[in-house]
Amino acid sequence: MGSANGEPQVPLRDRARYRFDRTLARSTGTLMGWLVITCLAVVVPVSLLLVWTDPGSPTSLSGRLTAAWRISAETLRLGAATGTPLRMVLSAVLGLVALLCVSTLVGVITTGLAERMAELSRGRSTVLEQEHVLVLGWSDQVTTVVGELIAAQAPRRPRAIVLLADRDKAEMEEALAARVGLAARGRIVCRSGPPSDPDVLALVSPRSASTVVVLPSAGPTADSEVLRILLALRAVIGGYTDGPPVLAAVRDDRYRAPARLAAGPLGTVLEADTVTARLIAQCVGRPGLSLVLRDLLDFAGDEFHLTDATAFQDGPFGATLLYHPDSCVVGLLTPDGRTLLNPAADTPVLPGSRLIVLARDDDSTRVEDCRHLVDVSAIATARPEPAGPSRLLLLGWNRRAPLVLEQLRSTARSGSVVDVVADNAVPGPREPEADRPARHDVRFRSLPLSRPEVLLDLDLGTVS
């Protein structure tokens, strides 16, 4: 039979079955509710029939209802009823129906618990932490970042570290456990899902976090993914002025400006490859400097901290150097957010400024007059003789190599030479800018570096 508009009419049985199937598919609780209703729809009428057909049942209505309730509660006792064959058959049917309902209910509960455990193992449950550190994205440096975050936390005020990345939760926990150890795993919460999805990002409570760190992945679209994560973060938090401070890293400097716009006024964007290239260039020709930088930048021992500068307000920066017996003052953070490392001694300490110090912890800095400890005779005033040109050798090539060469252009001594040797053909050197002339020559060669005789022919004895 057709409907008024020409479409075939769906039978009532099919529509009822469709609605019933949709109801069952909603949740485990809905399925349990239908199971209870079905069981009561069979048990209660049969119990009433057993009471009303029993000659020895009470005569009052309340007594019979009480007896029916007692029989309903004892439905699993298959041999409880005696008397006529009809009563015994009804009792057996009642017990079998109850047994079927109970076994089905146990199966439903077991399946629901298994599904919940599987959901938890997938890392899709909500995080209800407060003042936690939120790390978004997965990269090769994520284990180092999490390890340093744990080392930076004081034992008296540990904070949870929540990690959200589009990876398997078990794989993330295994990788982090190998880095931080089992003792610190209790403070790490891993969640699986794309951080650029606002719905998934809302599960890790970014608004209540103390700091948000966004890491670029290892793929070719890492920087664009960082932009999407920052935009999703702003959508979840609901603005650019509220929420925790954000620290993001990009690899290509072309993405720095849009990333800073997406991060907002509370965000800081670092060019990871540029910073790495600068550190490498600074370590060239300075043996041991890499160990010094590592000791300064990690959280083992002393590290950089910010401390209050109220006691030195309106005075010169040089006056702060001899008033910290347990720390070393290295710079100044101005009220407008500018960082001044090793400024001139007469630089004024404006109201609202903070001192940048090297100290054991952020609360271990104390002020004390140490001017009487200065030995003026031990101060050297002579400057060392400037070194001459050098020959540098760069083996291999990757995405950071052009940045390293760019840093060497401005830091190498005049007349220096850089030989770049790689297995494959590499692009030639870029022409220096007009206001930044090159101080050295760059020569490119393509040789198989895996062969020992090739390395011996490079004249390593003349390399600085």
GROMACS .gro file of C-alpha atoms in nm:
model
  464
    1MET     CA    1   0.000   0.000   0.000
    2GLY     CA    2   0.132   0.347  -0.090
    3SER     CA    3   0.117   0.671   0.101
    4ALA     CA    4  -0.049   0.993  -0.013
    5ASN     CA    5   0.266   1.127  -0.178
    6GLY     CA    6   0.333   0.807  -0.372
    7GLU     CA    7   0.600   0.664  -0.141
    8PRO     CA    8   0.551   0.309  -0.006
    9GLN     CA    9   0.410   0.300   0.345
   10VAL     CA   10   0.631   0.134   0.606
   11PRO     CA   11   0.446  -0.131   0.806
   12LEU     CA   12   0.375  -0.054   1.170
   13ARG     CA   13   0.576  -0.359   1.278
   14ASP     CA   14   0.886  -0.236   1.094
   15ARG     CA   15   0.853   0.116   1.238
   16ALA     CA   16   0.815  -0.022   1.591
   17ARG     CA   17   1.115  -0.248   1.544
   18TYR     CA   18   1.321   0.045   1.409
   19ARG     CA   19   1.237   0.263   1.710
   20PHE     CA   20   1.312  -0.024   1.948
   21ASP     CA   21   1.652  -0.086   1.785
   22ARG     CA   22   1.742   0.283   1.812
   23THR     CA   23   1.648   0.279   2.178
   24LEU     CA   24   1.869  -0.022   2.248
   25ALA     CA   25   2.162   0.134   2.061
   26ARG     CA   26   2.168   0.443   2.282
   27SER     CA   27   2.361   0.305   2.580
   28THR     CA   28   2.412   0.010   2.810
   29GLY     CA   29   2.181   0.169   3.069
   30THR     CA   30   1.895   0.182   2.819
   31LEU     CA   31   1.943  -0.184   2.738
   32MET     CA   32   1.940  -0.273   3.109
   33GLY     CA   33   1.621  -0.071   3.157
   34TRP     CA   34   1.438  -0.257   2.877
   35LEU     CA   35   1.562  -0.587   3.019
   36VAL     CA   36   1.422  -0.507   3.363
   37ILE     CA   37   1.089  -0.395   3.213
   38THR     CA   38   1.063  -0.715   3.008
   39CYS     CA   39   1.146  -0.932   3.308
   40LEU     CA   40   0.887  -0.759   3.529
   41ALA     CA   41   0.627  -0.781   3.252
   42VAL     CA   42   0.655  -1.161   3.271
   43VAL     CA   43   0.736  -1.221   3.637
   44VAL     CA   44   0.470  -1.000   3.798
   45PRO     CA   45   0.164  -1.138   3.611
   46VAL     CA   46   0.277  -1.498   3.657
   47SER     CA   47   0.337  -1.438   4.030
   48LEU     CA   48  -0.010  -1.288   4.066
   49LEU     CA   49  -0.159  -1.587   3.885
   50LEU     CA   50   0.022  -1.828   4.119
   51VAL     CA   51  -0.114  -1.646   4.426
   52TRP     CA   52  -0.472  -1.622   4.299
   53THR     CA   53  -0.478  -1.994   4.205
   54ASP     CA   54  -0.339  -2.108   4.542
   55PRO     CA   55  -0.621  -2.224   4.775
   56GLY     CA   56  -0.404  -2.149   5.078
   57SER     CA   57  -0.322  -1.790   4.983
   58PRO     CA   58  -0.440  -1.502   5.209
   59THR     CA   59  -0.790  -1.372   5.154
   60SER     CA   60  -0.710  -1.002   5.185
   61LEU     CA   61  -0.578  -0.800   4.887
   62SER     CA   62  -0.276  -0.677   5.077
   63GLY     CA   63  -0.186  -1.027   5.184
   64ARG     CA   64  -0.210  -1.159   4.830
   65LEU     CA   65   0.004  -0.873   4.697
   66THR     CA   66   0.263  -0.947   4.964
   67ALA     CA   67   0.262  -1.313   4.864
   68ALA     CA   68   0.298  -1.215   4.497
   69TRP     CA   69   0.596  -0.993   4.586
   70ARG     CA   70   0.756  -1.280   4.777
   71ILE     CA   71   0.710  -1.518   4.485
   72SER     CA   72   0.856  -1.257   4.245
   73ALA     CA   73   1.163  -1.229   4.466
   74GLU     CA   74   1.205  -1.609   4.471
   75THR     CA   75   1.167  -1.670   4.100
   76LEU     CA   76   1.499  -1.860   4.072
   77ARG     CA   77   1.370  -2.134   4.309
   78LEU     CA   78   1.233  -2.368   4.042
   79GLY     CA   79   1.089  -2.622   4.287
   80ALA     CA   80   0.935  -2.382   4.535
   81ALA     CA   81   0.572  -2.416   4.416
   82THR     CA   82   0.366  -2.729   4.483
   83GLY     CA   83   0.013  -2.832   4.403
   84THR     CA   84  -0.158  -2.879   4.068
   85PRO     CA   85   0.047  -2.939   3.751
   86LEU     CA   86  -0.054  -2.594   3.626
   87ARG     CA   87   0.103  -2.425   3.930
   88MET     CA   88   0.422  -2.627   3.893
   89VAL     CA   89   0.446  -2.540   3.521
   90LEU     CA   90   0.391  -2.171   3.595
   91SER     CA   91   0.659  -2.183   3.865
   92ALA     CA   92   0.908  -2.347   3.625
   93VAL     CA   93   0.831  -2.092   3.351
   94LEU     CA   94   0.874  -1.812   3.603
   95GLY     CA   95   1.215  -1.944   3.712
   96LEU     CA   96   1.337  -1.997   3.357
   97VAL     CA   97   1.235  -1.644   3.255
   98ALA     CA   98   1.409  -1.498   3.560
   99LEU     CA   99   1.719  -1.707   3.492
  100LEU     CA  100   1.728  -1.585   3.132
  101CYS     CA  101   1.687  -1.222   3.241
  102VAL     CA  102   1.959  -1.246   3.508
  103SER     CA  103   2.209  -1.412   3.274
  104THR     CA  104   2.137  -1.153   3.005
  105LEU     CA  105   2.175  -0.874   3.261
  106VAL     CA  106   2.515  -1.008   3.368
  107GLY     CA  107   2.622  -1.019   3.003
  108VAL     CA  108   2.504  -0.663   2.943
  109ILE     CA  109   2.690  -0.535   3.251
  110THR     CA  110   3.007  -0.721   3.151
  111THR     CA  111   2.992  -0.583   2.798
  112GLY     CA  112   2.935  -0.231   2.927
  113LEU     CA  113   3.236  -0.255   3.160
  114ALA     CA  114   3.450  -0.394   2.878
  115GLU     CA  115   3.347  -0.109   2.648
  116ARG     CA  116   3.425   0.145   2.922
  117MET     CA  117   3.767  -0.007   2.984
  118ALA     CA  118   3.837  -0.003   2.609
  119GLU     CA  119   3.735   0.364   2.596
  120LEU     CA  120   3.969   0.445   2.884
  121SER     CA  121   4.253   0.258   2.715
  122ARG     CA  122   4.195   0.465   2.399
  123GLY     CA  123   4.246   0.782   2.605
  124ARG     CA  124   3.919   0.958   2.527
  125SER     CA  125   3.795   1.032   2.881
  126THR     CA  126   3.776   1.383   3.030
  127VAL     CA  127   4.065   1.523   3.236
  128LEU     CA  128   3.956   1.710   3.551
  129GLU     CA  129   4.294   1.844   3.663
  130GLN     CA  130   4.364   2.197   3.788
  131GLU     CA  131   4.683   2.400   3.732
  132HIS     CA  132   4.829   2.122   3.520
  133VAL     CA  133   5.084   2.155   3.240
  134LEU     CA  134   4.924   2.071   2.905
  135VAL     CA  135   5.146   1.941   2.623
  136LEU     CA  136   4.984   1.926   2.279
  137GLY     CA  137   5.139   1.729   1.994
  138TRP     CA  138   5.402   1.459   1.967
  139SER     CA  139   5.758   1.504   1.843
  140ASP     CA  140   6.102   1.355   1.894
  141GLN     CA  141   6.160   1.601   2.179
  142VAL     CA  142   5.840   1.527   2.374
  143THR     CA  143   6.009   1.282   2.612
  144THR     CA  144   6.282   1.538   2.683
  145VAL     CA  145   6.024   1.813   2.737
  146VAL     CA  146   5.817   1.601   2.977
  147GLY     CA  147   6.129   1.488   3.162
  148GLU     CA  148   6.242   1.849   3.211
  149LEU     CA  149   5.893   1.952   3.324
  150ILE     CA  150   5.900   1.685   3.591
  151ALA     CA  151   6.250   1.786   3.700
  152ALA     CA  152   6.139   2.151   3.721
  153GLN     CA  153   5.858   2.076   3.965
  154ALA     CA  154   5.933   2.111   4.331
  155PRO     CA  155   5.855   1.798   4.538
  156ARG     CA  156   5.624   1.994   4.765
  157ARG     CA  157   5.399   2.111   4.482
  158PRO     CA  158   5.387   1.849   4.206
  159ARG     CA  159   5.156   1.919   3.917
  160ALA     CA  160   5.003   1.681   3.670
  161ILE     CA  161   5.139   1.681   3.314
  162VAL     CA  162   4.867   1.611   3.058
  163LEU     CA  163   4.975   1.503   2.708
  164LEU     CA  164   4.734   1.505   2.412
  165ALA     CA  165   4.856   1.368   2.079
  166ASP     CA  166   4.715   1.176   1.785
  167ARG     CA  167   4.890   0.854   1.887
  168ASP     CA  168   4.800   0.537   2.071
  169LYS     CA  169   4.775   0.598   2.446
  170ALA     CA  170   4.967   0.282   2.536
  171GLU     CA  171   5.253   0.375   2.302
  172MET     CA  172   5.281   0.722   2.455
  173GLU     CA  173   5.284   0.587   2.810
  174GLU     CA  174   5.549   0.329   2.720
  175ALA     CA  175   5.774   0.591   2.557
  176LEU     CA  176   5.740   0.830   2.851
  177ALA     CA  177   5.797   0.556   3.109
  178ALA     CA  178   6.131   0.474   2.947
  179ARG     CA  179   6.234   0.840   2.987
  180VAL     CA  180   6.093   0.953   3.322
  181GLY     CA  181   6.078   0.622   3.509
  182LEU     CA  182   5.795   0.454   3.695
  183ALA     CA  183   5.808   0.691   3.994
  184ALA     CA  184   5.694   0.991   3.788
  185ARG     CA  185   5.431   0.810   3.579
  186GLY     CA  186   5.161   0.888   3.835
  187ARG     CA  187   5.187   1.258   3.745
  188ILE     CA  188   5.154   1.201   3.368
  189VAL     CA  189   4.811   1.176   3.204
  190CYS     CA  190   4.799   1.073   2.836
  191ARG     CA  191   4.502   1.127   2.609
  192SER     CA  192   4.472   1.019   2.246
  193GLY     CA  193   4.319   1.230   1.972
  194PRO     CA  194   4.393   1.514   1.729
  195PRO     CA  195   4.479   1.830   1.930
  196SER     CA  196   4.350   2.046   1.643
  197ASP     CA  197   3.994   1.920   1.703
  198PRO     CA  198   3.821   2.156   1.952
  199ASP     CA  199   3.594   1.879   2.081
  200VAL     CA  200   3.892   1.656   2.159
  201LEU     CA  201   4.093   1.947   2.298
  202ALA     CA  202   3.816   2.031   2.543
  203LEU     CA  203   3.863   1.688   2.708
  204VAL     CA  204   4.199   1.793   2.859
  205SER     CA  205   4.065   2.111   3.028
  206PRO     CA  206   4.295   2.371   2.868
  207ARG     CA  207   4.127   2.663   3.045
  208SER     CA  208   4.228   2.535   3.391
  209ALA     CA  209   4.588   2.456   3.288
  210SER     CA  210   4.879   2.660   3.423
  211THR     CA  211   5.077   2.644   3.096
  212VAL     CA  212   5.015   2.506   2.747
  213VAL     CA  213   5.304   2.377   2.534
  214VAL     CA  214   5.250   2.310   2.161
  215LEU     CA  215   5.512   2.093   1.989
  216PRO     CA  216   5.558   2.047   1.612
  217SER     CA  217   5.546   1.693   1.478
  218ALA     CA  218   5.805   1.532   1.253
  219GLY     CA  219   5.593   1.552   0.937
  220PRO     CA  220   5.623   1.801   0.651
  221THR     CA  221   5.306   1.983   0.763
  222ALA     CA  222   5.420   2.026   1.123
  223ASP     CA  223   5.404   2.407   1.130
  224SER     CA  224   5.058   2.425   0.973
  225GLU     CA  225   4.940   2.172   1.230
  226VAL     CA  226   5.074   2.398   1.507
  227LEU     CA  227   4.864   2.682   1.365
  228ARG     CA  228   4.553   2.465   1.366
  229ILE     CA  229   4.619   2.361   1.726
  230LEU     CA  230   4.660   2.724   1.835
  231LEU     CA  231   4.334   2.824   1.663
  232ALA     CA  232   4.151   2.529   1.823
  233LEU     CA  233   4.296   2.630   2.159
  234ARG     CA  234   4.162   2.982   2.123
  235ALA     CA  235   3.821   2.843   2.024
  236VAL     CA  236   3.805   2.624   2.335
  237ILE     CA  237   3.933   2.888   2.577
  238GLY     CA  238   3.712   3.154   2.422
  239GLY     CA  239   3.939   3.453   2.361
  240TYR     CA  240   4.291   3.588   2.351
  241THR     CA  241   4.303   3.763   2.689
  242ASP     CA  242   4.187   3.480   2.913
  243GLY     CA  243   4.343   3.144   2.977
  244PRO     CA  244   4.692   3.017   3.051
  245PRO     CA  245   5.016   3.131   2.881
  246VAL     CA  246   5.099   2.936   2.565
  247LEU     CA  247   5.443   2.831   2.443
  248ALA     CA  248   5.456   2.703   2.084
  249ALA     CA  249   5.741   2.599   1.856
  250VAL     CA  250   5.762   2.618   1.476
  251ARG     CA  251   6.038   2.508   1.242
  252ASP     CA  252   6.003   2.750   0.953
  253ASP     CA  253   6.040   3.119   1.036
  254ARG     CA  254   5.767   3.197   0.779
  255TYR     CA  255   5.512   3.050   1.021
  256ARG     CA  256   5.628   3.252   1.319
  257ALA     CA  257   5.417   3.563   1.249
  258PRO     CA  258   5.085   3.378   1.192
  259ALA     CA  259   5.161   3.154   1.491
  260ARG     CA  260   5.210   3.460   1.713
  261LEU     CA  261   4.875   3.598   1.596
  262ALA     CA  262   4.705   3.265   1.668
  263ALA     CA  263   4.871   3.234   2.010
  264GLY     CA  264   4.754   3.579   2.120
  265PRO     CA  265   4.917   3.823   2.364
  266LEU     CA  266   4.977   3.549   2.621
  267GLY     CA  267   5.161   3.329   2.372
  268THR     CA  268   5.530   3.286   2.294
  269VAL     CA  269   5.643   3.132   1.966
  270LEU     CA  270   5.991   2.987   1.923
  271GLU     CA  271   6.167   2.898   1.599
  272ALA     CA  272   6.302   2.562   1.704
  273ASP     CA  273   6.538   2.509   1.411
  274THR     CA  274   6.673   2.865   1.430
  275VAL     CA  275   6.744   2.832   1.802
  276THR     CA  276   6.919   2.500   1.744
  277ALA     CA  277   7.124   2.648   1.460
  278ARG     CA  278   7.232   2.937   1.683
  279LEU     CA  279   7.344   2.700   1.957
  280ILE     CA  280   7.543   2.492   1.708
  281ALA     CA  281   7.707   2.801   1.561
  282GLN     CA  282   7.798   2.929   1.908
  283CYS     CA  283   7.964   2.597   1.994
  284VAL     CA  284   8.182   2.597   1.681
  285GLY     CA  285   8.542   2.649   1.784
  286ARG     CA  286   8.454   2.656   2.155
  287PRO     CA  287   8.517   2.309   2.305
  288GLY     CA  288   8.309   2.244   2.614
  289LEU     CA  289   8.055   2.520   2.547
  290SER     CA  290   7.785   2.264   2.463
  291LEU     CA  291   7.818   2.115   2.813
  292VAL     CA  292   7.787   2.462   2.966
  293LEU     CA  293   7.474   2.536   2.764
  294ARG     CA  294   7.323   2.202   2.858
  295ASP     CA  295   7.388   2.266   3.226
  296LEU     CA  296   7.228   2.611   3.201
  297LEU     CA  297   6.922   2.509   3.002
  298ASP     CA  298   6.818   2.190   3.180
  299PHE     CA  299   6.668   2.166   3.529
  300ALA     CA  300   6.947   1.960   3.684
  301GLY     CA  301   7.139   2.190   3.919
  302ASP     CA  302   7.107   2.566   3.867
  303GLU     CA  303   6.894   2.717   3.593
  304PHE     CA  304   6.740   3.049   3.489
  305HIS     CA  305   6.473   3.197   3.715
  306LEU     CA  306   6.296   3.529   3.758
  307THR     CA  307   6.312   3.705   4.094
  308ASP     CA  308   6.168   4.022   4.241
  309ALA     CA  309   6.367   4.345   4.188
  310THR     CA  310   6.173   4.574   4.425
  311ALA     CA  311   6.474   4.616   4.655
  312PHE     CA  312   6.676   4.764   4.365
  313GLN     CA  313   6.399   4.976   4.213
  314ASP     CA  314   6.515   5.300   4.044
  315GLY     CA  315   6.878   5.199   4.096
  316PRO     CA  316   7.140   5.087   3.842
  317PHE     CA  317   7.157   4.726   3.727
  318GLY     CA  318   7.520   4.700   3.837
  319ALA     CA  319   7.415   4.743   4.202
  320THR     CA  320   7.224   4.413   4.190
  321LEU     CA  321   7.528   4.200   4.103
  322LEU     CA  322   7.685   4.200   4.452
  323TYR     CA  323   7.369   4.140   4.653
  324HIS     CA  324   7.293   3.776   4.571
  325PRO     CA  325   7.518   3.530   4.759
  326ASP     CA  326   7.334   3.213   4.644
  327SER     CA  327   7.260   3.310   4.283
  328CYS     CA  328   7.405   3.495   3.986
  329VAL     CA  329   7.226   3.791   3.826
  330VAL     CA  330   7.260   3.773   3.445
  331GLY     CA  331   6.992   4.004   3.310
  332LEU     CA  332   6.679   4.208   3.347
  333LEU     CA  333   6.317   4.162   3.237
  334THR     CA  334   6.167   4.505   3.179
  335PRO     CA  335   5.802   4.592   3.256
  336ASP     CA  336   5.721   4.591   2.883
  337GLY     CA  337   5.848   4.232   2.844
  338ARG     CA  338   6.192   4.300   2.692
  339THR     CA  339   6.475   4.070   2.796
  340LEU     CA  340   6.813   4.234   2.860
  341LEU     CA  341   7.100   3.988   2.912
  342ASN     CA  342   7.417   4.134   3.062
  343PRO     CA  343   7.305   4.495   3.016
  344ALA     CA  344   7.522   4.795   3.093
  345ALA     CA  345   7.587   4.854   3.461
  346ASP     CA  346   7.409   5.190   3.452
  347THR     CA  347   7.086   5.043   3.307
  348PRO     CA  348   6.804   5.159   3.540
  349VAL     CA  349   6.587   4.903   3.719
  350LEU     CA  350   6.241   5.039   3.648
  351PRO     CA  351   5.938   4.970   3.870
  352GLY     CA  352   5.785   4.638   3.772
  353SER     CA  353   6.113   4.492   3.643
  354ARG     CA  354   6.233   4.145   3.740
  355LEU     CA  355   6.586   4.010   3.766
  356ILE     CA  356   6.702   3.709   3.561
  357VAL     CA  357   6.919   3.494   3.785
  358LEU     CA  358   7.092   3.157   3.783
  359ALA     CA  359   6.974   2.977   4.096
  360ARG     CA  360   6.893   2.634   4.234
  361ASP     CA  361   6.521   2.704   4.256
  362ASP     CA  362   6.283   2.992   4.205
  363ASP     CA  363   6.255   3.055   4.580
  364SER     CA  364   6.621   3.000   4.677
  365THR     CA  365   6.734   3.353   4.590
  366ARG     CA  366   6.803   3.585   4.884
  367VAL     CA  367   6.937   3.941   4.902
  368GLU     CA  368   7.251   4.009   5.105
  369ASP     CA  369   7.534   4.261   5.075
  370CYS     CA  370   7.842   4.084   4.935
  371ARG     CA  371   8.054   4.383   4.836
  372HIS     CA  372   8.310   4.312   5.107
  373LEU     CA  373   8.393   3.980   4.938
  374VAL     CA  374   8.524   4.143   4.619
  375ASP     CA  375   8.903   4.118   4.564
  376VAL     CA  376   8.981   4.405   4.329
  377SER     CA  377   9.336   4.281   4.267
  378ALA     CA  378   9.205   3.961   4.109
  379ILE     CA  379   9.012   4.144   3.837
  380ALA     CA  380   9.181   4.111   3.496
  381THR     CA  381   9.154   4.409   3.262
  382ALA     CA  382   9.361   4.290   2.964
  383ARG     CA  383   9.172   4.160   2.665
  384PRO     CA  384   9.286   3.845   2.481
  385GLU     CA  385   9.431   3.875   2.136
  386PRO     CA  386   9.172   3.818   1.862
  387ALA     CA  387   9.206   3.485   1.685
  388GLY     CA  388   9.273   3.461   1.315
  389PRO     CA  389   9.064   3.301   1.040
  390SER     CA  390   8.965   2.937   1.075
  391ARG     CA  391   8.870   2.642   0.854
  392LEU     CA  392   8.543   2.469   0.943
  393LEU     CA  393   8.421   2.135   0.814
  394LEU     CA  394   8.048   2.050   0.795
  395LEU     CA  395   7.971   1.684   0.725
  396GLY     CA  396   7.620   1.594   0.610
  397TRP     CA  397   7.315   1.802   0.527
  398ASN     CA  398   6.968   1.841   0.673
  399ARG     CA  399   6.701   2.106   0.703
  400ARG     CA  400   6.901   2.294   0.972
  401ALA     CA  401   7.224   2.315   0.769
  402PRO     CA  402   7.127   2.637   0.582
  403LEU     CA  403   7.040   2.800   0.915
  404VAL     CA  404   7.376   2.696   1.063
  405LEU     CA  405   7.560   2.843   0.766
  406GLU     CA  406   7.357   3.162   0.799
  407GLN     CA  407   7.463   3.193   1.163
  408LEU     CA  408   7.828   3.130   1.070
  409ARG     CA  409   7.807   3.410   0.815
  410SER     CA  410   7.763   3.662   1.095
  411THR     CA  411   7.977   3.501   1.369
  412ALA     CA  412   8.280   3.353   1.190
  413ARG     CA  413   8.600   3.554   1.177
  414SER     CA  414   8.694   3.734   0.857
  415GLY     CA  415   8.875   3.513   0.610
  416SER     CA  416   8.733   3.187   0.746
  417VAL     CA  417   8.641   2.899   0.516
  418VAL     CA  418   8.361   2.644   0.556
  419ASP     CA  419   8.378   2.317   0.363
  420VAL     CA  420   8.041   2.140   0.331
  421VAL     CA  421   8.067   1.774   0.236
  422ALA     CA  422   7.749   1.572   0.183
  423ASP     CA  423   7.653   1.244   0.019
  424ASN     CA  424   7.411   1.409  -0.221
  425ALA     CA  425   7.416   1.730  -0.418
  426VAL     CA  426   7.327   2.024  -0.197
  427PRO     CA  427   7.212   2.374  -0.293
  428GLY     CA  428   7.477   2.638  -0.329
  429PRO     CA  429   7.530   2.913  -0.073
  430ARG     CA  430   7.280   3.196  -0.063
  431GLU     CA  431   7.411   3.542  -0.139
  432PRO     CA  432   7.458   3.749   0.178
  433GLU     CA  433   7.239   4.048   0.239
  434ALA     CA  434   7.374   4.391   0.154
  435ASP     CA  435   7.399   4.495   0.519
  436ARG     CA  436   7.541   4.158   0.629
  437PRO     CA  437   7.839   4.074   0.407
  438ALA     CA  438   7.979   3.723   0.428
  439ARG     CA  439   8.288   3.684   0.644
  440HIS     CA  440   8.391   3.349   0.504
  441ASP     CA  441   8.378   3.137   0.191
  442VAL     CA  442   8.154   2.829   0.167
  443ARG     CA  443   8.264   2.543  -0.055
  444PHE     CA  444   8.031   2.255  -0.135
  445ARG     CA  445   8.140   1.904  -0.229
  446SER     CA  446   7.945   1.582  -0.287
  447LEU     CA  447   8.134   1.273  -0.164
  448PRO     CA  448   8.039   0.932  -0.017
  449LEU     CA  449   8.097   0.996   0.353
  450SER     CA  450   8.057   0.629   0.445
  451ARG     CA  451   8.397   0.547   0.291
  452PRO     CA  452   8.696   0.592   0.529
  453GLU     CA  453   8.937   0.693   0.251
  454VAL     CA  454   8.712   0.988   0.165
  455LEU     CA  455   8.732   1.119   0.522
  456LEU     CA  456   9.111   1.077   0.525
  457ASP     CA  457   9.143   1.287   0.209
  458LEU     CA  458   8.962   1.583   0.369
  459ASP     CA  459   9.284   1.703   0.539
  460LEU     CA  460   9.136   1.695   0.888
  461GLY     CA  461   9.459   1.824   1.040
  462THR     CA  462   9.390   2.178   0.917
  463VAL     CA  463   9.034   2.189   1.046
  464SER     CA  464   8.977   2.424   1.338
   0.00000   0.00000   0.00000
